[in-house]
Short mmCIF file of C-alpha atoms in Angstrom, two decimals:
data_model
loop_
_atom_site.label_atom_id
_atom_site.label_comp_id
_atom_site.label_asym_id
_atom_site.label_seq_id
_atom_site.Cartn_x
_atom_site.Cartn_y
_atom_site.Cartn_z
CA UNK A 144 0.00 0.00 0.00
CA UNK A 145 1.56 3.27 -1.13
CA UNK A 146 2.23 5.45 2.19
CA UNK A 147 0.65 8.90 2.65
CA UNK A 148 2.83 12.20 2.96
CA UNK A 149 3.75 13.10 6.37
CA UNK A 150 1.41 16.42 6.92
CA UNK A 151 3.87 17.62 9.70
CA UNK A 152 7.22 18.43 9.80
CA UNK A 153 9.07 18.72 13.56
CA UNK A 154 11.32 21.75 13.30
CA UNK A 155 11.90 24.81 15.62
CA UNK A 156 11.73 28.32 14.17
CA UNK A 157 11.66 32.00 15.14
CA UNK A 158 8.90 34.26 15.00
CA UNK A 159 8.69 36.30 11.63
CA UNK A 160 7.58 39.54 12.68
CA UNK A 161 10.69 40.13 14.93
CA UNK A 162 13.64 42.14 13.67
CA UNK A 163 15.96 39.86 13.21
CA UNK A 164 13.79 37.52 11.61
CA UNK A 165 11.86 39.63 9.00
CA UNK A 166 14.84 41.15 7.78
CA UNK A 167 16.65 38.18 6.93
CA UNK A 168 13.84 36.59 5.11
CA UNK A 169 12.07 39.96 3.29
CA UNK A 170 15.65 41.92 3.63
CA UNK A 171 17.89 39.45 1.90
CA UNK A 172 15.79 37.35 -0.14
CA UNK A 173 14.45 39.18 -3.08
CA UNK A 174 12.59 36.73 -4.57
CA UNK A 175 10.70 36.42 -1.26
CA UNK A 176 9.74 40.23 -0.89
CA UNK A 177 8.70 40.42 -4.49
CA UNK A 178 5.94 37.04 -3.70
CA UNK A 179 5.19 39.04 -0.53
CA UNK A 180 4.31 42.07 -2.24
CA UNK A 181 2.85 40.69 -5.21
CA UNK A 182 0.62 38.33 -2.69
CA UNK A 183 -0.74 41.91 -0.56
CA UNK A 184 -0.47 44.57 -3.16
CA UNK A 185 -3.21 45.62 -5.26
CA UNK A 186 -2.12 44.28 -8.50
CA UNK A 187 -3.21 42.65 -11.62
CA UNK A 188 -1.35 39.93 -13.30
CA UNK A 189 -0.21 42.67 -15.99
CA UNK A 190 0.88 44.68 -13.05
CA UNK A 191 2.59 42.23 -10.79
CA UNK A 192 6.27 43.15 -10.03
CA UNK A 193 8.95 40.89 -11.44
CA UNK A 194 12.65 42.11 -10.08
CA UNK A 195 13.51 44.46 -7.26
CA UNK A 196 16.69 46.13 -5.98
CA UNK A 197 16.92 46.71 -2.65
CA UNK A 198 17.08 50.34 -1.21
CA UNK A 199 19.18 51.98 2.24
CA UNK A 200 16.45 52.05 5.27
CA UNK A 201 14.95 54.72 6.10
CA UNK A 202 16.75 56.92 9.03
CA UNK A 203 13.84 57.40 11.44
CA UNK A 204 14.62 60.50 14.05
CA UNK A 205 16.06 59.62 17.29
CA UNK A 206 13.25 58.04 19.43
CA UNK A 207 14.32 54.81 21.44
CA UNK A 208 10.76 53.99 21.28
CA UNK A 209 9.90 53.87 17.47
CA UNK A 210 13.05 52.57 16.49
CA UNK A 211 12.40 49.13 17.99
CA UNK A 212 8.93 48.58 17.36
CA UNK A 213 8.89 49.03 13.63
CA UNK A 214 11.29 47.16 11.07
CA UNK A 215 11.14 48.19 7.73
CA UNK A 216 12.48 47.38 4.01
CA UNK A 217 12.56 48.92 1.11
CA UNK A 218 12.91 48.21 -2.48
CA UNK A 219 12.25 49.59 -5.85
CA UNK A 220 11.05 47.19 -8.94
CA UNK A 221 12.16 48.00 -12.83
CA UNK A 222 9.37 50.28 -13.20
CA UNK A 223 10.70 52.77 -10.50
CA UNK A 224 8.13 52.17 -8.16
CA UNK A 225 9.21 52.09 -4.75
CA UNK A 226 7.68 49.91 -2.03
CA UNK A 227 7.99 50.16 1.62
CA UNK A 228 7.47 47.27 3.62
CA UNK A 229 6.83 47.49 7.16
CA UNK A 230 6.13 45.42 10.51
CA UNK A 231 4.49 47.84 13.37
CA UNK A 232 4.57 45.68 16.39
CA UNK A 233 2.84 48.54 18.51
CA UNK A 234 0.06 50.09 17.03
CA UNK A 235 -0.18 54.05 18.24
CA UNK A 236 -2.35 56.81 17.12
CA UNK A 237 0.50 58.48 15.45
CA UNK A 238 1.30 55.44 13.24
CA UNK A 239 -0.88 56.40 10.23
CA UNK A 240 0.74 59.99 9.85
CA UNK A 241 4.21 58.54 10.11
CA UNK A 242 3.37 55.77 7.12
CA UNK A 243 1.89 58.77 5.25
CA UNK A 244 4.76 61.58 5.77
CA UNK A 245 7.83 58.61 4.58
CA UNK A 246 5.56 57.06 1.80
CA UNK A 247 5.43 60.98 0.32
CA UNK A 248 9.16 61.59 1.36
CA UNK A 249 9.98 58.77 -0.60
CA UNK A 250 7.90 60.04 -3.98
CA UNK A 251 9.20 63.51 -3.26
CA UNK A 252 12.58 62.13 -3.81
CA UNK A 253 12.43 61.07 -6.53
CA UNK A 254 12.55 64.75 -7.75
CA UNK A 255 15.40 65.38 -5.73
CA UNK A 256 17.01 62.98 -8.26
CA UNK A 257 16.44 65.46 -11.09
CA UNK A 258 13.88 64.04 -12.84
CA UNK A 259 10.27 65.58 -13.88
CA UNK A 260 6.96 65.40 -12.34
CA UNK A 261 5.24 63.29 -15.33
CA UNK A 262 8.08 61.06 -14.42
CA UNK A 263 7.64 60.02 -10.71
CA UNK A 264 6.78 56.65 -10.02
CA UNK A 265 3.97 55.61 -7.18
CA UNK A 266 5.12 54.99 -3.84
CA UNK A 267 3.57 51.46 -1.91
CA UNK A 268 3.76 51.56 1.78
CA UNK A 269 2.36 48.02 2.73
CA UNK A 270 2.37 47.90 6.71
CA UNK A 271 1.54 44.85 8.77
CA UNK A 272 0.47 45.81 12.07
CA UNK A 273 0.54 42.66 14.85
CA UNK A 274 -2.22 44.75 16.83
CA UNK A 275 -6.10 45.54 15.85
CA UNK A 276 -6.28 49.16 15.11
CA UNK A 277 -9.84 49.35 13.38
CA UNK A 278 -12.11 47.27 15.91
CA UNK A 279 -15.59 48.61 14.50
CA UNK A 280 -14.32 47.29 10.94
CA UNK A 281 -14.79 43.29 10.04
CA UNK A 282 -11.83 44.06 7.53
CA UNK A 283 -8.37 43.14 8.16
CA UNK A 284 -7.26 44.54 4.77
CA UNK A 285 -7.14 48.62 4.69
CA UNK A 286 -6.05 50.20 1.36
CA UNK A 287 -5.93 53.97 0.75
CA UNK A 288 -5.19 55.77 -2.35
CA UNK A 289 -5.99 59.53 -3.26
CA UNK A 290 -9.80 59.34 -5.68
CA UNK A 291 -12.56 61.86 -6.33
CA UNK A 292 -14.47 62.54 -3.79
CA UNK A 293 -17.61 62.13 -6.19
CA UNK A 294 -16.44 59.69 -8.69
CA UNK A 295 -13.98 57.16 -6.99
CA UNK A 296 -13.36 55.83 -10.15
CA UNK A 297 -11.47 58.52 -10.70
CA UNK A 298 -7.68 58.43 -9.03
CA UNK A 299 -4.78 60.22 -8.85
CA UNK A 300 -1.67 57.48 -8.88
CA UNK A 301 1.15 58.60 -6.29
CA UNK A 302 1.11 57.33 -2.50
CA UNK A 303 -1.26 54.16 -1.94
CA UNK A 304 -1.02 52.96 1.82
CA UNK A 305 -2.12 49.61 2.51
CA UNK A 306 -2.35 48.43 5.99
CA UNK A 307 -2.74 44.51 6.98
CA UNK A 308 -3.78 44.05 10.80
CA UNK A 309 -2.67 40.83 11.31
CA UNK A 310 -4.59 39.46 14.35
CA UNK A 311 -7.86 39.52 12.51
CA UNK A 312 -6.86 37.14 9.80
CA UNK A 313 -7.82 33.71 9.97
CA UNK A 314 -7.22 31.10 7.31
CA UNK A 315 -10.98 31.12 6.64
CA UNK A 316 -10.68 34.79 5.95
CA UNK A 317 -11.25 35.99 2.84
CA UNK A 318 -8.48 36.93 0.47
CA UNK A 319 -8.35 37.95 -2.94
CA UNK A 320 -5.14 35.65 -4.01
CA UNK A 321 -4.16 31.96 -2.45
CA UNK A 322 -0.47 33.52 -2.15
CA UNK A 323 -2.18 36.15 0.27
CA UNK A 324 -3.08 33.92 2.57
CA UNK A 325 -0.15 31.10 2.61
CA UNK A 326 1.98 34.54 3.35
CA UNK A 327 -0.24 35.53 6.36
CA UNK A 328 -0.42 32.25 7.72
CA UNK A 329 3.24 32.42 7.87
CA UNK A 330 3.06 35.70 9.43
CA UNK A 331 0.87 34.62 11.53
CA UNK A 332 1.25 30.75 12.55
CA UNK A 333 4.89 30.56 12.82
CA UNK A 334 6.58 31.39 15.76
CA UNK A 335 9.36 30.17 18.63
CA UNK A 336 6.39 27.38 20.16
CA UNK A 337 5.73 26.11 16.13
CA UNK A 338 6.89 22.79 15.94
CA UNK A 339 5.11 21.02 13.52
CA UNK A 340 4.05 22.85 10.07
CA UNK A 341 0.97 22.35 8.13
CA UNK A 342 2.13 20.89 5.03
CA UNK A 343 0.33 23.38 2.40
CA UNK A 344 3.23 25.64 3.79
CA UNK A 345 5.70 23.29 3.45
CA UNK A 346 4.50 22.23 0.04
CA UNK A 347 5.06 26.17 -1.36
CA UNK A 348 8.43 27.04 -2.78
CA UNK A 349 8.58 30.64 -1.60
CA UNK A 350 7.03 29.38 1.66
CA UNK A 351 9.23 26.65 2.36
CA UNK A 352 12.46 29.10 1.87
CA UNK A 353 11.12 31.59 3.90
CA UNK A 354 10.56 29.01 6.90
CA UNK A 355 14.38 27.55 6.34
CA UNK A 356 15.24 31.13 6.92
CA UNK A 357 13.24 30.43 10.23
CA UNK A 358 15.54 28.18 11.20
CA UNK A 359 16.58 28.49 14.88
CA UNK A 360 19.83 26.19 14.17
CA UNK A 361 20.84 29.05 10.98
CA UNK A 362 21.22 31.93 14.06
CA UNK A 363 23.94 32.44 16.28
CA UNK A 364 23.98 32.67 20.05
CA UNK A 365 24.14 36.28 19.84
CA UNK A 366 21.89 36.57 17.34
CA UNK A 367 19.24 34.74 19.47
CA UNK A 368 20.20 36.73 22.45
CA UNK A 369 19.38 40.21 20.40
CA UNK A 370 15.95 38.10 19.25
CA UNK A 371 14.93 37.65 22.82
CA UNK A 372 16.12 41.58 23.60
CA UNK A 373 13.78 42.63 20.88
CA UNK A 374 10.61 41.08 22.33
CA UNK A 375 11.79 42.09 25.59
CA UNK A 376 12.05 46.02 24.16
CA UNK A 377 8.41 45.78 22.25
CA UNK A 378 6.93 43.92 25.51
CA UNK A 379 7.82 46.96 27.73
CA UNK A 380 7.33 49.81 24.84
CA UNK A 381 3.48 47.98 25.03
CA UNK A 382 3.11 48.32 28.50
CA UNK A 383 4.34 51.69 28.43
CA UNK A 384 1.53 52.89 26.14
CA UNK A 385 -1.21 50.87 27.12
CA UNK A 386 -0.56 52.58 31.10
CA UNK A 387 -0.07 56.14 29.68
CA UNK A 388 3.33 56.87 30.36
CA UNK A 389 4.65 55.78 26.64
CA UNK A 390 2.97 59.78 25.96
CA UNK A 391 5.05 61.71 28.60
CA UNK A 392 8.35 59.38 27.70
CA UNK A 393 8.24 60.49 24.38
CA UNK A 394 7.61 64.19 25.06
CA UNK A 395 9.90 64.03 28.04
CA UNK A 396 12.44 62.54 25.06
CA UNK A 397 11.55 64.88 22.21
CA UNK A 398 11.95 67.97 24.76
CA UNK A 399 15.04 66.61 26.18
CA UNK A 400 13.85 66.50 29.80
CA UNK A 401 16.72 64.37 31.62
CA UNK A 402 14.57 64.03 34.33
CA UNK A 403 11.93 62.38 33.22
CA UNK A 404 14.29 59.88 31.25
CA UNK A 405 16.37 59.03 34.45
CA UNK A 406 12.96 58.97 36.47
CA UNK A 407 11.51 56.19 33.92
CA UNK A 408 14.90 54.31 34.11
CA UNK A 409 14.60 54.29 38.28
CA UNK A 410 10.94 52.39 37.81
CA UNK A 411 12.16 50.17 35.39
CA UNK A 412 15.43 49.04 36.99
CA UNK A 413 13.18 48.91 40.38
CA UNK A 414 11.37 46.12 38.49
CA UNK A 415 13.72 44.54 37.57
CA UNK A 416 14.05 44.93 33.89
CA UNK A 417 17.86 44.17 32.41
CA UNK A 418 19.89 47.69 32.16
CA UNK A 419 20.65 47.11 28.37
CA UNK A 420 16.91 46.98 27.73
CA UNK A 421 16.03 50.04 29.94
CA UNK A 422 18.79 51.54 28.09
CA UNK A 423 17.78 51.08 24.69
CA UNK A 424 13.98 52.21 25.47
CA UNK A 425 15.17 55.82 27.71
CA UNK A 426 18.50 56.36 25.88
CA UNK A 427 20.51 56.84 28.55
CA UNK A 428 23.66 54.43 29.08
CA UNK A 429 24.49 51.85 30.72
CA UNK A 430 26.62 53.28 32.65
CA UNK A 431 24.37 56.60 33.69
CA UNK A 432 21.68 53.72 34.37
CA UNK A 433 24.00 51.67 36.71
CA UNK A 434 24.18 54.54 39.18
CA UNK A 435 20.81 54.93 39.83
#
């Protein structure tokens, strides 16, 4: 009797959505971000983008707070068009303006670069947020574009923001394209507790190299360490916001008020919280921490 294919596969991997991770699957694989993007853009067949170079990351201003919860990449395809891709692990009120002032800095470059107006290529900012943002809408799929008012139809091609919130998708969810939702599953199945994998994600060639990317045996010790720091910095960053005080550490930061950074680094060394960690969330150093 002929034997049936295993469905599961034991294996241990990392989380996607973290730093480390993302980057090394969407950042250095380019055939990977191009199935990704073709899979959640809104593109038809004719449309769909077929090579990509990758681009520097954005410098975001200093703010030990944003800098950890959001990884980014970005690329440009043949065309010109440019495509941000983003993971927001912390959703804040704030979040929408920032995708919408970087997805226009990046179109208003492109006139920096001498060329004309008629010439500039749209701008894709694709952002999947691991937090539910929009709780009175069934939708996890949120795509904005500038259209007439009167006659939607009608649409002016330069910025088109797309934003994914990841909790509400469920493999019974509705998507437009099977690629969508194999990439969301992996997004949002696969993590550090994941050890067996349904085989239609194992069976999918883009898939399958993404998890081997996943790999926890392909990191180093210190890589792992700085994987376990990240969840450590977006775990307090959350509790920070969700008690109020992430909105007076960022004005005490943005005003330059020492004492309200060295006040928030006395709580959280007072729980307990490692010094590198309450270091890379206030700013201060190590060493200014260690005194306290």
């Amino acid at each position: 009797m002929k034997q049936k294919p295993a469905k599961y596969t034991a294996m241990r991997y990392l989380d996607p959505k973290a730093d480390l991770t993302f980057k090394k699957v969407f950042g250095e694989h380019a055939d990977l971000v191009i199935s990704l993007l073709n899979a959640l853009l809104p593109f038809p067949p004719e449309e769909e983008i077929l090579d990509v170079e990758y681009l520097s990351p954005e410098l975001v201003p200093e703010n030990p707070l944003r800098k950890n919860s959001i990884v980014d990449v970005r690329c440009r395809d043949n065309r010109g068009r440019h495509f941000i891709v983003e993971m927001q692990m912390v959703w804040s009120p704030e979040f929408e303006q920032r995708v919408l002032f970087y997805a226009s800095k990046a179109y208003v470059r492109q006139a920096d670069a001498g060329k004309n107006y008629e010439l500039l290529q749209p701008v894709y900012s694709l952002n999947l947020v691991n937090e539910i943002f929009e709780p009175q809408l069934q939708e996890y799929y949120h795509y904005y574009k500038m259209v007439h008012v009167e006659h939607t139809e009608k649409v002016i091609d330069g910025l088109h923001l797309i934003f994914v919130e990841l909790p509400k998708f469920t493999p019974h969810t509705f998507a437009e394209k099977k690629m969508q939702v194999l990439w969301l599953r992996f997004l949002t199945e696969i993590n550090e507790h994941t050890r067996e994998v349904p085989h239609e994600l194992l069976s999918n060639p883009a898939i399958k190299k993404a998890l081997d990317q996943l790999r926890e045996s392909a990191f180093t010790e210190a890589q792992l360490q700085g994987y376990e720091k990240f969840w450590d910095i977006v775990s307090v960053e959350r509790t920070l916001f969700s008690s109020g005080k992430r909105e007076g550490l960022v004005e005490g930061l943005a005003e330059g008020e020492r004492k309200k950074q060295l006040e928030i680094a006395r709580n959280l060394k007072a729980k307990g919280l490692a010094v590198e960690i309450i270091a890379e969330v206030t700013g201060l150093s190590v060493a200014e921490i260690e005194k306290l």
